mmCIF file of C-alpha atoms in Angstrom:
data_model
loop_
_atom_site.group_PDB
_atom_site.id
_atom_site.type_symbol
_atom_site.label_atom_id
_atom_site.label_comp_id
_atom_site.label_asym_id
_atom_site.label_seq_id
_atom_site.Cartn_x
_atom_site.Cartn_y
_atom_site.Cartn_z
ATOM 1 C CA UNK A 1 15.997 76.447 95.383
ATOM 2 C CA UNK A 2 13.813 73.628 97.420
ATOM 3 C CA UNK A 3 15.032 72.632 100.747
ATOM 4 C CA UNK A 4 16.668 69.616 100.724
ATOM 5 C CA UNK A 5 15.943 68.120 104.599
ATOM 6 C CA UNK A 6 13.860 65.415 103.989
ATOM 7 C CA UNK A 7 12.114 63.514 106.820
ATOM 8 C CA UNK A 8 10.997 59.733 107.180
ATOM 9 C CA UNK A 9 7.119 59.531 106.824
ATOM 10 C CA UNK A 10 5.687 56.554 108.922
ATOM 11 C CA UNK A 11 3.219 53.738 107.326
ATOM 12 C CA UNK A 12 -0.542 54.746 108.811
ATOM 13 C CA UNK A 13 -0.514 53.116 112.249
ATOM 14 C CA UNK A 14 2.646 52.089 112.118
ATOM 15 C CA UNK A 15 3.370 51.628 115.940
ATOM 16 C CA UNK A 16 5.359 55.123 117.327
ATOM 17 C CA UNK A 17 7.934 53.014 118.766
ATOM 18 C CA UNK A 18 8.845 52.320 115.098
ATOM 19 C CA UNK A 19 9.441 55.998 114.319
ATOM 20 C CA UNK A 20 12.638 57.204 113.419
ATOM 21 C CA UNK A 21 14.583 60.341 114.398
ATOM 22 C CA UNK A 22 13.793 63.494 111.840
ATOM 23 C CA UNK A 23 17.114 64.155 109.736
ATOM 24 C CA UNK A 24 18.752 67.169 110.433
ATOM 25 C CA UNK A 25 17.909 69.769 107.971
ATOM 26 C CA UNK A 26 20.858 70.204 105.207
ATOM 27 C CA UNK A 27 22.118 73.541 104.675
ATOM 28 C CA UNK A 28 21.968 75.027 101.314
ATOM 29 C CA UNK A 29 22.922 78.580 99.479
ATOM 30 C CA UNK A 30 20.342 81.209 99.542
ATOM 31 C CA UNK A 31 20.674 84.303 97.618
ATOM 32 C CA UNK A 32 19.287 87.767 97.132
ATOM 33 C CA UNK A 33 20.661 90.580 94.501
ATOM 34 C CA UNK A 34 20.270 94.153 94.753
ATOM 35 C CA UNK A 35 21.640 97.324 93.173
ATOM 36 C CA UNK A 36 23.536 99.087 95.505
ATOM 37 C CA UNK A 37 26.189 102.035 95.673
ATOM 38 C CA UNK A 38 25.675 102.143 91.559
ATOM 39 C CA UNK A 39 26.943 98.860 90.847
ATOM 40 C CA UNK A 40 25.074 95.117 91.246
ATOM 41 C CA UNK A 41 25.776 93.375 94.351
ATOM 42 C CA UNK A 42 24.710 90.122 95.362
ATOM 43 C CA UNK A 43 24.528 88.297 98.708
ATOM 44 C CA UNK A 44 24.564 84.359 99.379
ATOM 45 C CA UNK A 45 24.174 82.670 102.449
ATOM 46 C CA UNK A 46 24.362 79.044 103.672
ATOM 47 C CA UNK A 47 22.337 78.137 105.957
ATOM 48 C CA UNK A 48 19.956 75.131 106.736
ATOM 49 C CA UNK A 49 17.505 77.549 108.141
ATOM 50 C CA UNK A 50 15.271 79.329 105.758
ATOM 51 C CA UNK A 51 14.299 82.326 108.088
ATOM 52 C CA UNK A 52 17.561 82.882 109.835
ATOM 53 C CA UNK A 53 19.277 83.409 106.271
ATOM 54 C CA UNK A 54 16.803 85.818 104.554
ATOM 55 C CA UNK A 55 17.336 87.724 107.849
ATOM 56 C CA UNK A 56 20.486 87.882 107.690
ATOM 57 C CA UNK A 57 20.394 88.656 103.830
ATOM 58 C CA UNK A 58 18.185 91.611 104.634
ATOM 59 C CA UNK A 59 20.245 92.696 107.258
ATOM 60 C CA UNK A 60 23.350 92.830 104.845
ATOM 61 C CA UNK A 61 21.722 94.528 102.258
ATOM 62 C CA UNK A 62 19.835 97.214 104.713
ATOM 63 C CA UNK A 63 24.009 97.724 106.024
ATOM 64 C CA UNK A 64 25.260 98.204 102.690
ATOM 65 C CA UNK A 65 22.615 100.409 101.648
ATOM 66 C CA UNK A 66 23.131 102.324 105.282
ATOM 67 C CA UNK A 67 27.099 103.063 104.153
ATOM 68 C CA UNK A 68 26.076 103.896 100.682
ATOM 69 C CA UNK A 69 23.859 107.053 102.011
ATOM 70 C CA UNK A 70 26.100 107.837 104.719
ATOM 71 C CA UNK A 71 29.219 108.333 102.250
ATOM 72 C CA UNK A 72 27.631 108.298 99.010
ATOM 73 C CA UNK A 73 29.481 110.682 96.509
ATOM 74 C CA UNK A 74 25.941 111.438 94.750
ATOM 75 C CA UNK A 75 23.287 111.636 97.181
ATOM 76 C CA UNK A 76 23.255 115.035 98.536
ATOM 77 C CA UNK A 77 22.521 114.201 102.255
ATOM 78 C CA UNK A 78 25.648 112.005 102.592
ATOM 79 C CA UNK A 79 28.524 113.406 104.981
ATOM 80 C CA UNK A 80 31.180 112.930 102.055
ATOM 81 C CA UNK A 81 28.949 115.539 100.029
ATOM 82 C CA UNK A 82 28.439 117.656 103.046
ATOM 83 C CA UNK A 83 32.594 117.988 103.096
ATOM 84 C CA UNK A 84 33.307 118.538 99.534
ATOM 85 C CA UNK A 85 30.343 121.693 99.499
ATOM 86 C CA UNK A 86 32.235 122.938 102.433
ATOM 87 C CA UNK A 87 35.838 122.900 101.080
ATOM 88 C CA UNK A 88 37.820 125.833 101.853
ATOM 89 C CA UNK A 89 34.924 127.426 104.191
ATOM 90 C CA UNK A 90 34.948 125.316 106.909
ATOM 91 C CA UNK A 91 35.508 121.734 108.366
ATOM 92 C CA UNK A 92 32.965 119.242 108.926
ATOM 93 C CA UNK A 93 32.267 117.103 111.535
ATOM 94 C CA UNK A 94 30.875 113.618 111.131
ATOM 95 C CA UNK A 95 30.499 110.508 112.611
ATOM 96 C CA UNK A 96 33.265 108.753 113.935
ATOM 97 C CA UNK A 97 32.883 105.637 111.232
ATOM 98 C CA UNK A 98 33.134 108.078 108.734
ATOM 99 C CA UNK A 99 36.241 109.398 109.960
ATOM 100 C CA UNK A 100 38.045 106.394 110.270
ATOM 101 C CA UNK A 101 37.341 105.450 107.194
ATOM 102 C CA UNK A 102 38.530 108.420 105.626
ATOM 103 C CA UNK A 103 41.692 108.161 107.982
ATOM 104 C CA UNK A 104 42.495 104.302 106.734
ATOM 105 C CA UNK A 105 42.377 105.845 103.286
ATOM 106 C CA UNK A 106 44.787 108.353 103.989
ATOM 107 C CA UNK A 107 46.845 105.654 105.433
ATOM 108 C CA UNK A 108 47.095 103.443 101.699
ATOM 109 C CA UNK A 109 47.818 106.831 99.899
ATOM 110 C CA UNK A 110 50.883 106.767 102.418
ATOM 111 C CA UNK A 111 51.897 103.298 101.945
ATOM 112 C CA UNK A 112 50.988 103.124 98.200
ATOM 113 C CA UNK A 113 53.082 106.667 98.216
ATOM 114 C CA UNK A 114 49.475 108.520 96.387
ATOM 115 C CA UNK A 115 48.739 105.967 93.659
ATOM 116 C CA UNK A 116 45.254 105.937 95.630
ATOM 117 C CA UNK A 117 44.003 108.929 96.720
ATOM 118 C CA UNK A 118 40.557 109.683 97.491
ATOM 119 C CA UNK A 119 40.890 113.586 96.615
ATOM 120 C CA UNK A 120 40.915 112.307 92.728
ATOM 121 C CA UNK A 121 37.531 113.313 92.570
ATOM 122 C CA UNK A 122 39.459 117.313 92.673
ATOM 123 C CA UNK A 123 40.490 116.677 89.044
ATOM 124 C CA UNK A 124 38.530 117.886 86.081
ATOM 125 C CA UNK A 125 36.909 116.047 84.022
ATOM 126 C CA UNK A 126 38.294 115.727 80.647
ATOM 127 C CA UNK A 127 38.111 112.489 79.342
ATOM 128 C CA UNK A 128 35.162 110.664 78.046
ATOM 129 C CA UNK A 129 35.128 106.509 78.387
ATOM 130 C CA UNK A 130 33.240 105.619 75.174
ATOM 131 C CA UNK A 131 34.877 102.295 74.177
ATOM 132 C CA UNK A 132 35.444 104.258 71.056
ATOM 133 C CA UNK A 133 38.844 105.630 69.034
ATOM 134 C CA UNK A 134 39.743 109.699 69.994
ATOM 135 C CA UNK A 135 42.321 111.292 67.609
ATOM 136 C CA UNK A 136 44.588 112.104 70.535
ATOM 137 C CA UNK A 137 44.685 112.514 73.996
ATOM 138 C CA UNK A 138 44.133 116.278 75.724
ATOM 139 C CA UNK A 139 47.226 118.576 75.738
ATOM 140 C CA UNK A 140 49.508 118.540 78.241
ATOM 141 C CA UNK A 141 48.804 122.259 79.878
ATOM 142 C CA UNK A 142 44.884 120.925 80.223
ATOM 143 C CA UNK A 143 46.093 117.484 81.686
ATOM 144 C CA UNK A 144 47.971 119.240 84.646
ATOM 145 C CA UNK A 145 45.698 121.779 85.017
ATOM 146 C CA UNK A 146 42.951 118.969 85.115
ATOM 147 C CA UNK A 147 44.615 117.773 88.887
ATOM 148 C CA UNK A 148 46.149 121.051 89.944
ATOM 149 C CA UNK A 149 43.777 120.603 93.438
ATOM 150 C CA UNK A 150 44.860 116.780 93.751
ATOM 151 C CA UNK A 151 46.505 115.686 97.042
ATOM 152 C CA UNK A 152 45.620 113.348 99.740
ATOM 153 C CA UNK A 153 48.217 115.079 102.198
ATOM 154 C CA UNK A 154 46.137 118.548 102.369
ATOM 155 C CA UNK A 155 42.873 116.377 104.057
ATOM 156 C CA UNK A 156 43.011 117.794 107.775
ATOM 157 C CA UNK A 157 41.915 115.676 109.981
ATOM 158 C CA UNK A 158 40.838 116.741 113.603
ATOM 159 C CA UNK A 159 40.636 113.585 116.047
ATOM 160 C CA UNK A 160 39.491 115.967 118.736
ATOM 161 C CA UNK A 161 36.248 116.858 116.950
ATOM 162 C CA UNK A 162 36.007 114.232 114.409
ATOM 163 C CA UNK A 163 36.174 117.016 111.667
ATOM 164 C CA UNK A 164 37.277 116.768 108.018
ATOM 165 C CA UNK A 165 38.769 120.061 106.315
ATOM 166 C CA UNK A 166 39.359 120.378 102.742
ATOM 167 C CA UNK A 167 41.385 123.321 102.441
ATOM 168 C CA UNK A 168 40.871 124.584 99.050
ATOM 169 C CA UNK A 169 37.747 125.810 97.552
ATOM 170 C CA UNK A 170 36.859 123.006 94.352
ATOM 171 C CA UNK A 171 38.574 120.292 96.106
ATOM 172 C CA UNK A 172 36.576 117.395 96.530
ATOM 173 C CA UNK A 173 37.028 113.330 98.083
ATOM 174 C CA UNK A 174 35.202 110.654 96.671
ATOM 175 C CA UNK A 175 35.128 107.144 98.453
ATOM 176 C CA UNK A 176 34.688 105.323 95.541
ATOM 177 C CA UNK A 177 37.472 103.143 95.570
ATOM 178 C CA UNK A 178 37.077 101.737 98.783
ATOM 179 C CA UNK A 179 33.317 102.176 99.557
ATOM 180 C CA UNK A 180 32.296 99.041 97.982
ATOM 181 C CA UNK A 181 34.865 97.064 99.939
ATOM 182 C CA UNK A 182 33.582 98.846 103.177
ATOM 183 C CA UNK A 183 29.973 97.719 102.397
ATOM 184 C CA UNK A 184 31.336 94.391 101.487
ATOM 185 C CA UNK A 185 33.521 94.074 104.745
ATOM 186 C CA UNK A 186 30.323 95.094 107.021
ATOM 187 C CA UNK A 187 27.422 93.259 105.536
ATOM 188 C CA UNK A 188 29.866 90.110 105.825
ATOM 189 C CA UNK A 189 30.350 91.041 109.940
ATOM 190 C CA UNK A 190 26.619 91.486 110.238
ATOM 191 C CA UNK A 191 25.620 87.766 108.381
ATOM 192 C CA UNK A 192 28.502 86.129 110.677
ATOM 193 C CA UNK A 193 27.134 87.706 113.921
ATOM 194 C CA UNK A 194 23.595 86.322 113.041
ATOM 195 C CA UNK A 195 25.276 82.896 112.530
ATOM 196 C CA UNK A 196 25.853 82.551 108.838
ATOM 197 C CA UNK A 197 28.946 80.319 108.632
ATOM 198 C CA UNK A 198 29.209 80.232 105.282
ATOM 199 C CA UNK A 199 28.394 82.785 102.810
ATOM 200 C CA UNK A 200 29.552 85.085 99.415
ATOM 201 C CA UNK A 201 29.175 88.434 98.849
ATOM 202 C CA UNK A 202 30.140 89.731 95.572
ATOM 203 C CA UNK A 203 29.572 93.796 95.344
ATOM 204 C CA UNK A 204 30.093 93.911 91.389
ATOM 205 C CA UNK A 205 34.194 92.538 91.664
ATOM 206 C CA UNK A 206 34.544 93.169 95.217
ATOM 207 C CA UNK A 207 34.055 89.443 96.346
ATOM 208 C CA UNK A 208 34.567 88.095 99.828
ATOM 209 C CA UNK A 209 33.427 84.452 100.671
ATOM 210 C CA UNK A 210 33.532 82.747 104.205
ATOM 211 C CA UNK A 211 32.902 78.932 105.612
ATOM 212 C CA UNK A 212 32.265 76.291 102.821
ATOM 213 C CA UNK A 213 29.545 76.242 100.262
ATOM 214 C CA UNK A 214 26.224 73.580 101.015
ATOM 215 C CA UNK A 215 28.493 70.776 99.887
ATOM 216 C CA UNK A 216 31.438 71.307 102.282
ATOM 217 C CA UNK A 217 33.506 72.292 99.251
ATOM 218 C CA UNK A 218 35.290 76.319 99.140
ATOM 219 C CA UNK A 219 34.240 79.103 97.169
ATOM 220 C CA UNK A 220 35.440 78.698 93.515
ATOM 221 C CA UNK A 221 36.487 82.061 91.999
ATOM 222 C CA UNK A 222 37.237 82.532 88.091
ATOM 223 C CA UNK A 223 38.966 85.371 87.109
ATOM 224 C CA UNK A 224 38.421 87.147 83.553
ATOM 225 C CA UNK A 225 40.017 87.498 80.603
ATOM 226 C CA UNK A 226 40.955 91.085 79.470
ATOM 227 C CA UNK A 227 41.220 90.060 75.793
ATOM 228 C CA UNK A 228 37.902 87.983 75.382
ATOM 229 C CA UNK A 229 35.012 89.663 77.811
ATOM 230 C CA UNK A 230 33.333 87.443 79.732
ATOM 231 C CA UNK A 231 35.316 84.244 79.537
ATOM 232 C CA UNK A 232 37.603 83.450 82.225
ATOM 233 C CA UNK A 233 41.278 82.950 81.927
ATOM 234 C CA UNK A 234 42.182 81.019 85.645
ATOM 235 C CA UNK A 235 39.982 80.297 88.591
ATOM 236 C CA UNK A 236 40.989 79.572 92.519
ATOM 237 C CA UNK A 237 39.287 78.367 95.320
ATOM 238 C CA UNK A 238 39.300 80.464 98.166
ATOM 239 C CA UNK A 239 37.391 80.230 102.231
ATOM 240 C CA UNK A 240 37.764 83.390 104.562
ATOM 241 C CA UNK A 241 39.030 85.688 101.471
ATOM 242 C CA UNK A 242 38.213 88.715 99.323
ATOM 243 C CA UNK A 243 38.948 88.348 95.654
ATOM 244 C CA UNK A 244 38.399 91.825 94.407
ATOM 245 C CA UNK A 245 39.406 92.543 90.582
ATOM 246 C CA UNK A 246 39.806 95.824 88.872
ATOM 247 C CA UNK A 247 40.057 96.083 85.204
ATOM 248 C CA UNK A 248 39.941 98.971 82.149
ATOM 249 C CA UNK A 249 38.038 96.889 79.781
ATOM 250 C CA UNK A 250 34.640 97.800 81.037
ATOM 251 C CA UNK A 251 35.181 101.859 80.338
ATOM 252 C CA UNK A 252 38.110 103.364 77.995
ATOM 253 C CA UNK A 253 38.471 104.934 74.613
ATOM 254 C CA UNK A 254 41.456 104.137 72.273
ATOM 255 C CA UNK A 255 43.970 106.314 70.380
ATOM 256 C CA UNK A 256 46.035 104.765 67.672
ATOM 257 C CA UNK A 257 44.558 101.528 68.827
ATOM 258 C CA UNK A 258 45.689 101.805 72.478
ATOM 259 C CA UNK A 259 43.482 101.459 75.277
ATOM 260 C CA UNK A 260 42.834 103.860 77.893
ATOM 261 C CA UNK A 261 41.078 102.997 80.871
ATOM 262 C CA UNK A 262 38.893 104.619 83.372
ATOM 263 C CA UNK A 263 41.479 104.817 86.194
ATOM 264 C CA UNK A 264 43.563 107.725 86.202
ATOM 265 C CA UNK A 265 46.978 108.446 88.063
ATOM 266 C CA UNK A 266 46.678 111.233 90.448
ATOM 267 C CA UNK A 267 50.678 112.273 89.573
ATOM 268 C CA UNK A 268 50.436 112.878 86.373
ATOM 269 C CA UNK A 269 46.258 113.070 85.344
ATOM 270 C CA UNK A 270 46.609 110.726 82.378
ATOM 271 C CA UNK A 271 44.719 107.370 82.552
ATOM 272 C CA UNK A 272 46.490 104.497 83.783
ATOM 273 C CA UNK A 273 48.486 102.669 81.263
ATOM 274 C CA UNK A 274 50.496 98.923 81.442
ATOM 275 C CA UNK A 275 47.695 96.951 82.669
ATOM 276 C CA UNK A 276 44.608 95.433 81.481
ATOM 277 C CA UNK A 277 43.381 94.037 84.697
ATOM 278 C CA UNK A 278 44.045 93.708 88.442
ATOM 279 C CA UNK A 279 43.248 91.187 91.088
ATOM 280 C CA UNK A 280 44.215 91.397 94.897
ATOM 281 C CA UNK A 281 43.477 88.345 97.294
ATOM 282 C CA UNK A 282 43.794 88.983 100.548
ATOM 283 C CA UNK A 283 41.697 88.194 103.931
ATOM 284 C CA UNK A 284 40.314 91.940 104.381
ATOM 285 C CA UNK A 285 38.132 93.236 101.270
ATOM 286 C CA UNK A 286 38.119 96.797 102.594
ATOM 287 C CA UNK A 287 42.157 96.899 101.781
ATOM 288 C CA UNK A 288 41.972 94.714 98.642
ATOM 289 C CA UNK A 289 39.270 96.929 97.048
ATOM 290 C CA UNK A 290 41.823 99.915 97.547
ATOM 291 C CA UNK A 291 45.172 97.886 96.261
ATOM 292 C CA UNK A 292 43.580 97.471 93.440
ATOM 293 C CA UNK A 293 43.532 100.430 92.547
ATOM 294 C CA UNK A 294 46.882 101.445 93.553
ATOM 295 C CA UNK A 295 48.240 98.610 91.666
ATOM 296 C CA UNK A 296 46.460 99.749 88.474
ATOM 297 C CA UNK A 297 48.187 103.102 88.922
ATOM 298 C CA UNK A 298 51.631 102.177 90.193
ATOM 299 C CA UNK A 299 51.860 100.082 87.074
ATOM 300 C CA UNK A 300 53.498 95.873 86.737
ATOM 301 C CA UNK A 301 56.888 96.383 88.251
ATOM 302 C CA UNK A 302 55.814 98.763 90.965
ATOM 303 C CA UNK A 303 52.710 97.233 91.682
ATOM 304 C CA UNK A 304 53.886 93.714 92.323
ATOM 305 C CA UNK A 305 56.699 95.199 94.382
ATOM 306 C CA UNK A 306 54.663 96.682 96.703
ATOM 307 C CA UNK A 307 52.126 93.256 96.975
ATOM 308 C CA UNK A 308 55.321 91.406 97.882
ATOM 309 C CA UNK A 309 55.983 94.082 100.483
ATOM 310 C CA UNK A 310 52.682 93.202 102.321
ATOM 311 C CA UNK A 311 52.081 90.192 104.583
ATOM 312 C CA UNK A 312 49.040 87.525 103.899
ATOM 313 C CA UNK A 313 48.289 89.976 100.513
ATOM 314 C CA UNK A 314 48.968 88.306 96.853
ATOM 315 C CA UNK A 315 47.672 89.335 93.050
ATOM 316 C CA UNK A 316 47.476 88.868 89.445
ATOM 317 C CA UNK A 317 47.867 91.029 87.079
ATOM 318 C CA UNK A 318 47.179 90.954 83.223
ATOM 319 C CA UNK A 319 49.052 93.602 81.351
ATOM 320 C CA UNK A 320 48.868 95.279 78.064
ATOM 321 C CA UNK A 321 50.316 92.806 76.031
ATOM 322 C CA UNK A 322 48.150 90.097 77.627
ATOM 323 C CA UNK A 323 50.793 88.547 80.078
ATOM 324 C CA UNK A 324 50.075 87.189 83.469
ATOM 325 C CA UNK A 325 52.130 87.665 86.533
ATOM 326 C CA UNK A 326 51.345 86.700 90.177
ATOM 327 C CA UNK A 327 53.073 87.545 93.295
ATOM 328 C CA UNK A 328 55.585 85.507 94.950
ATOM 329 C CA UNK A 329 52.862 83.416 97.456
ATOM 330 C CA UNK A 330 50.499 83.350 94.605
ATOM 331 C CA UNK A 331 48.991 79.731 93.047
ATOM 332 C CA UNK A 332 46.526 80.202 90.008
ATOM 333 C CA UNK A 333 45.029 77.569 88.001
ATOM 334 C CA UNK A 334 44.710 78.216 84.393
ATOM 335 C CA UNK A 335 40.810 77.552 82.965
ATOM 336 C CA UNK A 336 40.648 75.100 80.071
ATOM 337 C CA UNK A 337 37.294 73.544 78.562
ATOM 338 C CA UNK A 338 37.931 70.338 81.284
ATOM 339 C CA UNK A 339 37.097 72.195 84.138
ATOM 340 C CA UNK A 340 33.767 73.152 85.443
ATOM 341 C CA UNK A 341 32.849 76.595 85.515
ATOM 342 C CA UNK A 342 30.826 76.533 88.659
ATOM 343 C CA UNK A 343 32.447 79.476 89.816
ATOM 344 C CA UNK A 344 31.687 83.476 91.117
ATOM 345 C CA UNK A 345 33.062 85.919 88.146
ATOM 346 C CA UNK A 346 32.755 88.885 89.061
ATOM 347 C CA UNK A 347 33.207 92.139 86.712
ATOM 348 C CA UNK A 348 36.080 94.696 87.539
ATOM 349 C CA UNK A 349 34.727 97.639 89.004
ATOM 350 C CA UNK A 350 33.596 100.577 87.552
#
């Protein structure tokens, strides 16, 4: 987009007494996309200085990128890779943000009693999520063999060394559900520092959005519809948020015409069943982009019982049959053809 400062141009020799005072430049969004940790991300900042925000876009892309290849599940010079090769030989030691990140994960398995749990990655793999209809879902001796090395409470920690242990040979941890969030959360702290005071970053359903957009107004958010991909079904406007949504209409298979999504419970090893979609709202993305998941797993009744639990933290769900329910400090406003879609949708995660 142009800039919109405009200044007053003075009539040739007009007398310089005449002159009037340049207007203050107007700030306005700038944005830069980028594919990052697998999944599109992209990064908006206000600003009525052009350098100063691609700077500070750069500078939140180059931190998101930095956490992706420092705990990347894939890339095999990450520390999180480094860990899982070394499970049940020795621990690990890595650097300290890596550790407490692990150590705030361990922390939602607690509260969320395991519905997340980074050690999912242990499980075998023995579904495939190809939108199409399987016959029937695996037995039941190859589903609980499938998690047998599952369990957040075996990751040792040492705080004296900064170590991570896995103690069994084949168990693995995958940062997956909260990475996104993390790289969210710090490329957010990194624009503000540089003096963005308003901005959006939307790491493919992980959204967080600060300050006001170039017209003073908040940061309109839409939230999708399960039932009809990519329409929306309500919207809300948010400042100093994260809106991160979660859904298993992206990656599934059916069987007798019921859908199975991509996120499996670490209890029992079958996919996550009762809900279509997830959204937390809450002011740290980090947690949101974990909650979600826990939700997912925990199920409608559990789920929302927990969200109600937590201070400043609210949802919507969307369940099976299409329903919507919101926690008890949650206000949503239902989409319908009269108002403007000028909004941030972002996909559930993958």
């Amino acid at each position: 987009m142009g800039s919109l400062a405009a200044g007053l141009l003075l009539a040739l020799g007009a007398s310089p007494a005449l002159a009037q005072p340049r207007a203050a430049p107007r700030p306005r969004a700038y944005t830069r996309s980028a594919h990052l940790m697998g999944s599109a991300f992209t990064f908006t900042a206000v600003s009525a200085d052009d350098s100063l925000a691609w700077r500070a876009l750069r500078a939140g892309l180059r931190e998101t990128w930095r956490i992706d290849r420092l705990c990347s599940y894939w890339d095999s010079t990450s520390q999180v890779v480094k860990i899982n090769r070394l499970a049940g030989i020795r621990p690990v030691v890595v650097d300290q943000e890596v550790y407490d990140l692990i150590q705030r994960t361990l922390k939602i398995s607690q509260l969320s009693g395991g519905a997340f749990d980074i050690t999912f990655a242990s499980s075998d793999k023995i579904y495939h999520f190809d939108k199409t209809e399987h016959a029937s879902l695996p037995d039941s001796a190859t589903v609980h063999r499938s998690i047998r090395r599952i369990g957040w409470q075996k990751v040792r920690l040492d705080p004296a060394t900064h170590s991570v242990f896995l103690p069994e040979k084949g168990m693995r941890i995958n940062l997956a559900g909260i990475l996104q969030g993390y790289g969210v959360r710090r490329a957010s702290e990194i624009m503000k520092k540089m003096g963005i005071s308003g901005g959006l970053i939307n790491g493919s359903g992980d959204v967080y959005c600060w300050g006001k957009q170039p017209d003073g107004s908040g940061w309109r958010i839409a939230i999708g519809d399960p039932a009809r991909p990519h329409t929306v079904s309500s919207w809300l406007t948010v400042s100093d948020l994260a809106v991160v949504t979660a859904g298993n209409y992206e990656q599934y298979f059916t069987v007798g015409g019921k859908y199975y999504g991509h996120i499996i419970n670490p209890h029992t090893g079958y996919p996550a069943t009762g809900l279509r979609s997830v959204t937390i709202i809450c002011p740290d993305v980090e947690l949101a982009d974990a909650l979600d998941d826990a939700v997912f797993v925990l199920g409608p009744e559990q789920g929302l019982a927990l969200i109600n639990r937590l201070k400043d933290i609210n949802c919507t769900l969307i369940t099976d049959s299409g329903q919507t329910l919101v926690s008890k400090g949650m206000q949503l406003n239902p989409y319908h053809s009269a108002a403007p879609a000028a909004v941030a949708q972002p996909k559930p995660k993958s």
